[in-house]
CSV table of C-alpha atoms and ligand atoms in Angstrom, one decimal:
chain,number,residue,atom,x,y,z
A,1,MET,CA,-21.4,6.6,39.0
A,2,ASP,CA,-19.0,4.7,41.2
A,3,ILE,CA,-15.7,3.4,39.8
A,4,ASP,CA,-16.4,-0.2,39.9
A,5,LYS,CA,-19.9,0.5,37.7
A,6,ILE,CA,-17.2,2.6,35.6
A,7,LEU,CA,-14.6,-0.3,35.4
A,8,VAL,CA,-17.4,-2.9,34.6
A,9,THR,CA,-18.8,-0.5,31.5
A,10,ILE,CA,-15.2,-0.2,30.1
A,11,THR,CA,-14.5,-3.7,30.4
A,12,GLY,CA,-18.1,-4.5,28.8
A,13,ALA,CA,-17.5,-2.3,25.8
A,14,GLY,CA,-14.0,-3.5,25.5
A,15,LEU,CA,-15.5,-7.1,25.3
A,16,ILE,CA,-18.1,-6.5,22.8
A,17,ALA,CA,-15.2,-4.7,20.8
A,18,PHE,CA,-12.8,-7.7,21.1
A,19,ILE,CA,-15.7,-10.0,20.1
A,20,TRP,CA,-16.8,-8.1,17.1
A,21,TRP,CA,-13.1,-7.9,16.1
A,22,PHE,CA,-12.7,-11.5,16.4
A,23,PHE,CA,-15.8,-12.7,14.2
A,24,PHE,CA,-16.3,-9.7,11.3
A,25,GLY,CA,-12.8,-7.7,11.8
A,26,LYS,CA,-10.7,-10.6,10.8
A,27,LYS,CA,-9.1,-10.2,7.5
A,28,GLU,CA,-9.2,-13.3,5.3
A,29,VAL,CA,-5.8,-13.3,3.4
A,30,GLU,CA,-6.8,-13.2,-0.5
A,31,VAL,CA,-4.1,-14.1,-2.9
A,32,VAL,CA,-4.1,-13.0,-6.3
A,33,ALA,CA,-3.1,-15.7,-8.6
A,34,GLY,CA,-1.5,-15.4,-11.9
A,35,GLU,CA,-1.5,-18.1,-14.4
A,36,SER,CA,-1.2,-20.6,-11.7
A,37,ILE,CA,-1.3,-20.7,-7.7
A,38,ASP,CA,-0.1,-23.2,-5.2
A,39,VAL,CA,-2.7,-24.1,-2.7
A,40,VAL,CA,-1.7,-26.1,0.2
A,41,VAL,CA,-4.2,-28.2,2.0
A,42,ASP,CA,-3.4,-28.5,5.4
A,43,GLY,CA,-5.5,-28.2,8.2
A,44,GLY,CA,-7.8,-26.0,5.4
A,45,TYR,CA,-6.6,-24.4,2.4
A,46,LYS,CA,-4.1,-21.9,2.1
A,47,PRO,CA,-4.8,-19.6,0.8
A,48,ALA,CA,-8.6,-20.0,1.2
A,49,SER,CA,-9.3,-16.8,-0.9
A,50,ILE,CA,-7.9,-17.1,-4.5
A,51,ARG,CA,-8.6,-14.1,-7.0
A,52,ILE,CA,-8.5,-14.9,-10.3
A,53,LYS,CA,-9.5,-13.4,-13.7
A,54,LYS,CA,-12.7,-13.7,-15.8
A,55,GLY,CA,-12.0,-15.4,-19.1
A,56,LYS,CA,-8.4,-16.5,-18.3
A,57,THR,CA,-7.3,-19.9,-17.6
A,58,THR,CA,-5.8,-20.3,-14.0
A,59,THR,CA,-4.4,-23.4,-12.8
A,60,LEU,CA,-4.9,-24.3,-9.2
A,61,LYS,CA,-2.0,-26.4,-8.3
A,62,ILE,CA,-3.2,-28.3,-5.4
A,63,LYS,CA,-1.2,-30.0,-2.8
A,64,ARG,CA,-2.3,-32.1,0.3
A,65,ARG,CA,0.2,-32.2,3.3
A,66,ASP,CA,-2.9,-33.4,5.6
A,67,PRO,CA,-3.3,-36.9,6.0
A,68,ASN,CA,-6.8,-36.4,7.6
A,69,SER,CA,-9.3,-38.3,5.0
A,70,CYS,CA,-11.4,-35.6,5.6
A,71,LEU,CA,-9.4,-33.3,3.0
A,72,GLU,CA,-8.9,-35.9,0.3
A,73,GLU,CA,-11.5,-34.7,-1.8
A,74,ILE,CA,-11.9,-31.1,-3.0
A,75,ILE,CA,-15.2,-29.9,-4.8
A,76,LEU,CA,-15.8,-26.9,-6.7
A,77,PRO,CA,-19.8,-27.1,-7.1
A,78,ASP,CA,-19.9,-24.2,-9.2
A,79,PHE,CA,-17.2,-25.2,-11.8
A,80,LYS,CA,-18.8,-28.6,-11.6
A,81,ILE,CA,-15.4,-30.2,-10.2
A,82,LYS,CA,-14.9,-32.9,-7.7
A,83,LYS,CA,-11.3,-34.1,-7.3
A,84,PHE,CA,-9.1,-36.6,-5.2
A,85,LEU,CA,-6.3,-35.2,-3.7
A,86,PRO,CA,-3.5,-37.9,-2.9
A,87,LEU,CA,-1.2,-36.9,0.0
A,88,ASN,CA,2.0,-35.1,-1.0
A,89,ARG,CA,1.0,-35.2,-4.6
A,90,GLU,CA,0.3,-32.0,-6.7
A,91,ILE,CA,-2.8,-31.9,-8.7
A,92,GLU,CA,-3.9,-29.3,-11.2
A,93,ILE,CA,-7.4,-27.9,-11.5
A,94,SER,CA,-7.4,-25.4,-14.3
A,95,LEU,CA,-10.5,-23.2,-14.0
A,96,THR,CA,-11.4,-20.3,-16.9
A,97,PRO,CA,-14.5,-18.6,-15.4
A,98,GLN,CA,-16.8,-16.7,-17.9
A,99,LYS,CA,-18.6,-14.6,-14.9
A,100,THR,CA,-17.5,-12.9,-12.1
A,101,GLY,CA,-18.5,-13.4,-8.6
A,102,GLU,CA,-17.6,-15.7,-5.5
A,103,TYR,CA,-17.2,-19.5,-6.3
A,104,GLY,CA,-17.2,-21.5,-3.1
A,105,PHE,CA,-15.1,-24.8,-2.7
A,106,HIS,CA,-14.9,-27.2,-0.2
A,107,CYS,CA,-13.9,-30.9,1.3
A,108,GLY,CA,-15.8,-34.0,0.6
A,109,MET,CA,-17.7,-33.4,4.0
A,110,ASN,CA,-18.3,-29.8,3.5
A,111,MET,CA,-16.2,-29.0,6.6
A,112,TYR,CA,-13.2,-27.0,5.1
A,113,HIS,CA,-14.2,-24.1,3.2
A,114,GLY,CA,-12.6,-21.9,0.8
A,115,LYS,CA,-13.4,-19.5,-2.0
A,116,ILE,CA,-12.5,-18.5,-5.5
A,117,ILE,CA,-13.3,-14.8,-6.5
A,118,VAL,CA,-13.5,-13.9,-10.2
A,119,GLY,CA,-12.8,-10.3,-10.9
B,1,CU,CU1,-14.2,-32.9,5.1
């Protein structure tokens, strides 16, 4: 094998490793909520992964900072909740989950996503 082939092989392997890391290795920032948690809506949900406790009430304090009308509604289908989020005003959503699991939420058009992890 000459040096060119070795270099191409190494570059290829590096690229594959990078792509794998980019798509699968990315760690989601999961935030453990106490009795309440602040969620900022700005180009997505921050945090997008929220861990809450089963059988306890957790209040999500949601504030939309993003004027994009795409984000003006939040839907939590598993909890049958749909709320309008006025700009720069805090909206509270209280959840008392009785089952563990992962429950997704999203904007009105299902473009931005987040999840509630009950554990
Ligand atoms: Cu949307």
